[in-house]
Coordinates of C-alpha atoms in Angstrom, one line a residue:
Chain A
M1 CA 0.0 0.0 0.0
D2 CA 1.6 3.3 -1.0
E3 CA 1.6 6.2 1.5
K4 CA -1.2 8.2 -0.3
T5 CA -3.6 5.3 -0.2
L6 CA -2.6 4.6 3.4
V7 CA -3.3 8.1 4.5
E8 CA -6.6 8.0 2.6
S9 CA -7.5 4.8 4.4
L10 CA -6.6 6.4 7.7
K11 CA -8.9 9.3 6.9
Q12 CA -11.7 6.7 6.5
H13 CA -10.7 5.3 9.9
D14 CA -9.8 2.0 8.4
P15 CA -8.6 -0.3 11.3
T16 CA -6.2 -2.3 9.0
A17 CA -4.5 0.9 7.9
F18 CA -4.3 2.1 11.5
Q19 CA -2.7 -1.2 12.6
L20 CA -0.2 -1.0 9.7
V21 CA 0.9 2.5 10.7
Y22 CA 1.0 1.4 14.4
D23 CA 3.1 -1.7 13.7
K24 CA 5.5 0.2 11.5
Y25 CA 6.1 3.2 13.7
H26 CA 5.3 2.6 17.3
Q27 CA 8.6 1.1 18.3
R28 CA 10.6 3.9 16.6
L29 CA 8.5 6.5 18.3
L30 CA 9.0 4.8 21.7
Y31 CA 12.8 5.1 21.2
L32 CA 12.4 8.7 20.2
S33 CA 10.1 9.6 23.0
Y34 CA 12.2 7.7 25.6
G35 CA 15.3 9.5 24.3
I36 CA 13.6 12.8 25.2
V37 CA 11.7 12.0 28.5
H38 CA 13.9 9.2 29.8
N39 CA 11.0 7.6 31.5
T40 CA 9.4 4.4 30.3
E41 CA 5.8 5.1 31.5
D42 CA 5.9 8.6 30.1
A43 CA 7.2 7.4 26.8
E44 CA 4.4 4.8 26.5
D45 CA 1.8 7.4 27.4
I46 CA 3.2 9.8 24.8
V47 CA 3.3 7.3 22.0
Q48 CA -0.3 6.1 22.8
E49 CA -1.4 9.7 22.7
V50 CA 0.3 10.2 19.4
F51 CA -1.7 7.4 17.9
I52 CA -4.9 8.7 19.4
D53 CA -4.1 12.1 17.8
V54 CA -3.4 10.4 14.5
Y55 CA -6.8 8.7 14.6
D56 CA -8.5 12.0 15.6
A57 CA -6.6 14.5 13.5
I58 CA -5.5 12.6 10.4
Y59 CA -8.0 14.7 8.4
S60 CA -5.9 17.7 9.0
F61 CA -2.8 16.0 7.6
K62 CA -2.3 17.6 4.2
Q63 CA 0.4 15.2 3.0
E64 CA 2.8 18.1 2.4
S65 CA 5.4 16.0 4.3
K66 CA 5.8 12.3 4.8
L67 CA 3.6 10.5 7.3
S68 CA 6.7 9.5 9.3
T69 CA 7.8 13.2 9.5
W70 CA 4.3 14.1 10.8
L71 CA 4.4 11.4 13.4
H72 CA 7.9 12.3 14.5
R73 CA 6.9 16.0 14.9
I74 CA 3.9 15.1 17.0
T75 CA 5.9 12.8 19.2
M76 CA 8.6 15.3 19.7
N77 CA 6.1 18.1 20.5
K78 CA 4.3 15.9 23.0
S79 CA 7.6 14.9 24.6
Y80 CA 8.9 18.4 25.0
N81 CA 5.5 19.6 26.3
L82 CA 5.6 16.9 28.9
L83 CA 9.1 17.8 29.9
R84 CA 8.1 21.5 30.2
Y85 CA 5.1 20.5 32.3
K86 CA 7.2 18.3 34.6
R87 CA 9.8 21.0 35.0
V88 CA 7.2 23.5 36.2
H89 CA 5.0 21.2 38.3
N90 CA 7.0 18.3 39.6
I91 CA 10.3 19.7 40.7
F92 CA 9.7 19.0 44.4
A93 CA 8.0 15.6 43.8
R94 CA 10.9 14.5 41.7
M95 CA 13.4 15.6 44.2
E96 CA 11.6 13.6 46.9
V97 CA 11.4 10.5 44.7
S98 CA 15.0 10.6 43.7
L99 CA 16.1 11.0 47.4
L100 CA 14.0 8.0 48.3
Q101 CA 15.4 5.9 45.5
K102 CA 19.0 6.8 46.3
A103 CA 18.5 5.8 49.9
D104 CA 17.4 2.3 48.9
K105 CA 20.3 1.6 46.5
P106 CA 23.7 0.1 47.2
D107 CA 26.8 2.3 46.7
D108 CA 28.3 0.8 43.5
T109 CA 25.1 1.1 41.4
E110 CA 24.5 4.5 43.0
E111 CA 27.6 6.0 41.4
K112 CA 26.8 4.6 38.0
D113 CA 23.2 5.7 38.1
E114 CA 24.4 9.1 39.1
K115 CA 26.5 9.3 35.9
I116 CA 23.6 8.1 33.8
E117 CA 21.3 10.6 35.4
Q118 CA 23.9 13.3 34.7
L119 CA 24.1 12.3 31.1
H120 CA 20.3 12.4 30.8
K121 CA 20.2 15.8 32.3
A122 CA 22.9 17.0 29.9
I123 CA 20.9 15.6 27.0
A124 CA 17.8 17.3 28.3
A125 CA 19.7 20.6 28.7
L126 CA 20.8 20.7 25.1
P127 CA 19.3 23.4 22.9
K128 CA 16.1 22.1 21.3
R129 CA 17.4 21.5 17.8
Q130 CA 20.5 19.8 19.0
N131 CA 18.4 17.6 21.4
M132 CA 16.0 16.7 18.5
V133 CA 18.8 15.7 16.2
F134 CA 20.7 13.9 19.0
T135 CA 17.7 11.8 20.0
M136 CA 16.7 10.9 16.5
F137 CA 20.3 9.9 15.6
F138 CA 21.4 8.1 18.7
Y139 CA 18.1 6.8 20.2
E140 CA 16.1 6.1 17.1
K141 CA 19.1 5.3 14.9
M142 CA 17.6 7.3 12.2
P143 CA 19.7 8.0 9.1
Q144 CA 21.0 11.6 8.9
K145 CA 19.2 12.1 5.6
E146 CA 15.8 11.4 7.2
I147 CA 16.6 13.6 10.1
A148 CA 17.4 16.4 7.7
E149 CA 14.0 15.9 6.1
I150 CA 12.1 16.0 9.4
M151 CA 14.1 19.1 10.6
G152 CA 13.8 20.8 7.3
V153 CA 17.6 21.4 7.1
A154 CA 20.5 20.4 4.9
L155 CA 22.5 17.3 5.6
P156 CA 25.7 19.1 6.7
A157 CA 23.6 21.1 9.3
V158 CA 22.5 17.8 10.8
E159 CA 26.1 16.6 11.0
Q160 CA 27.0 19.9 12.7
L161 CA 24.2 19.7 15.2
I162 CA 25.2 16.1 16.2
F163 CA 28.8 17.2 16.6
R164 CA 27.8 20.2 18.7
A165 CA 25.4 18.2 20.8
K166 CA 28.1 15.7 21.7
Q167 CA 30.5 18.6 22.5
N168 CA 27.9 20.2 24.8
I169 CA 27.1 17.0 26.6
R170 CA 30.8 16.4 27.1
K171 CA 31.2 19.9 28.5
K172 CA 28.3 19.4 30.9
I173 CA 29.3 16.0 32.3
G174 CA 33.0 16.8 32.4
T175 CA 35.9 14.6 31.4
D176 CA 35.7 12.4 34.5
I177 CA 33.7 9.5 33.3
Chain B
M1 CA 41.4 10.9 19.6
T2 CA 42.5 11.0 23.2
N3 CA 41.8 8.3 25.8
N4 CA 39.2 10.5 27.4
D5 CA 37.4 10.9 24.1
T6 CA 37.2 7.1 23.8
L7 CA 36.0 6.8 27.3
F8 CA 33.3 9.4 26.7
D9 CA 32.2 7.8 23.5
N10 CA 32.0 4.4 25.2
F11 CA 30.1 5.7 28.1
L12 CA 27.7 7.5 25.8
Q13 CA 27.1 4.4 23.6
E14 CA 26.7 2.2 26.7
T15 CA 24.1 4.5 28.2
I16 CA 22.2 4.9 24.9
D17 CA 22.2 1.1 24.4
R18 CA 20.9 0.6 27.9
D19 CA 18.2 3.2 27.3
R20 CA 17.3 1.6 24.0
S21 CA 16.9 -1.8 25.6
L22 CA 14.6 -0.3 28.2
A23 CA 12.5 1.4 25.5
G24 CA 12.6 -1.7 23.4
A25 CA 11.2 -3.7 26.3
L26 CA 8.1 -1.5 26.5
T27 CA 4.9 -3.3 25.7
L28 CA 2.5 -0.9 24.2
S29 CA -0.2 -3.0 22.6
F30 CA -2.3 -2.1 19.7
S31 CA -5.5 -3.2 21.5
D32 CA -4.7 -1.0 24.5
T33 CA -4.3 2.0 22.1
C34 CA -7.6 1.1 20.4
G35 CA -9.3 0.8 23.8
K36 CA -8.0 4.3 24.7
I37 CA -9.3 5.7 21.4
E38 CA -12.7 4.1 22.1
Q39 CA -12.8 5.6 25.6
K40 CA -11.9 9.0 24.2
R41 CA -14.6 8.7 21.5
K42 CA -17.2 7.9 24.2
A43 CA -16.0 10.7 26.4
D44 CA -16.2 13.1 23.5
M45 CA -19.7 12.0 22.7
Q46 CA -20.7 12.4 26.3
R47 CA -19.2 15.9 26.3
Q48 CA -21.1 16.8 23.1
K49 CA -24.4 15.5 24.6
I50 CA -23.8 17.6 27.7
T51 CA -22.9 20.7 25.6
I52 CA -26.1 20.2 23.5
R53 CA -28.3 19.8 26.6
L54 CA -26.7 22.9 28.2
M55 CA -27.3 24.9 25.1
M56 CA -30.9 23.8 24.9
S57 CA -31.4 24.7 28.5
V58 CA -29.9 28.1 27.9
I59 CA -32.1 28.7 24.8
L60 CA -35.2 27.5 26.8
A61 CA -34.4 29.8 29.6
I62 CA -34.0 32.7 27.2
I63 CA -37.4 31.9 25.6
V64 CA -39.1 31.6 29.0
T65 CA -37.6 34.9 30.2
N66 CA -38.7 36.6 27.0
I67 CA -42.2 35.3 27.4
L68 CA -42.3 36.5 31.0
I69 CA -41.0 39.9 30.1
I70 CA -43.6 40.3 27.3
T71 CA -46.4 39.2 29.7
M72 CA -45.3 41.5 32.5
D73 CA -45.0 44.4 30.1
S74 CA -48.5 43.9 28.7
P75 CA -51.2 46.4 29.8
D76 CA -53.1 43.5 31.2
T77 CA -50.6 42.9 33.9
L78 CA -49.8 46.6 34.5
A79 CA -53.5 47.2 35.2
G80 CA -54.0 47.2 39.0
I81 CA -55.5 49.3 41.7
D82 CA -55.4 53.0 41.1
D83 CA -54.7 55.8 43.6
N84 CA -58.3 56.0 44.6
G85 CA -58.5 52.3 45.4
Y86 CA -60.5 51.4 42.4
I87 CA -59.5 48.5 40.3
S88 CA -58.3 50.0 37.1
E89 CA -59.9 49.0 33.9
S90 CA -58.1 46.1 32.5
T91 CA -57.1 46.4 28.9
N92 CA -56.8 43.3 26.9
Y93 CA -53.5 43.7 25.2
F94 CA -54.2 41.1 22.5
T95 CA -57.7 42.3 21.8
E96 CA -56.3 45.7 21.4
I97 CA -53.8 44.5 18.9
L98 CA -56.5 42.6 17.0
Q99 CA -58.7 45.7 16.9

């Protein structure tokens, strides 16, 4: 089934077409979302919401971009919205949870988890465009050409953004790995 | 490439692989998603019904209020007891209009 027919079938709310899209993209979107929010439950919720939105709002998809591009943009927007919401509303709750978790863990894993946590924070603190490219490239293993298409930039710009993202992460977490 | 660069790259790759395996183990089923869509559809319908009922109530309330205003403003209702204690002559508003 070509993409145009697939989108037309989605607009008719055809369950087979919906399942096709779901099977093809849900795992990729989970990697992408997890790469941004770093939380399994949140990533699952986001991807589920993406497909609910696809079902509801497919009529508004004008096919000016690829379906995959559209899905990626929705997923990224939802992930960033959730991060923003969490930053504002859950600062204290998260501090409490992390303190409790740390108290329960033995020393050797604690240090490693701290490093991972530091890396996650450094990824989250990247400028948005760098974060998007980094997540798609490393977490979703997406080819740079496809990333360029989704971001609407040239291929060298993607390479540059990946390079800068790695540099910034390195600066944030320091040289002591 | 320095030793530190290699260490950093290894650490980055290791963490990303770990994260990917976590995300890969997520079990988001198609039927669950369909269930959520169905739930949302029902909730939307319920919301629509409530909105329609609310709008109808508002329209009904406006109609009733308008009828009351017209009735109260009519000379029939305004007719009452005059300053001398006599019951003032009642004018039939609708008869007047018809005449």
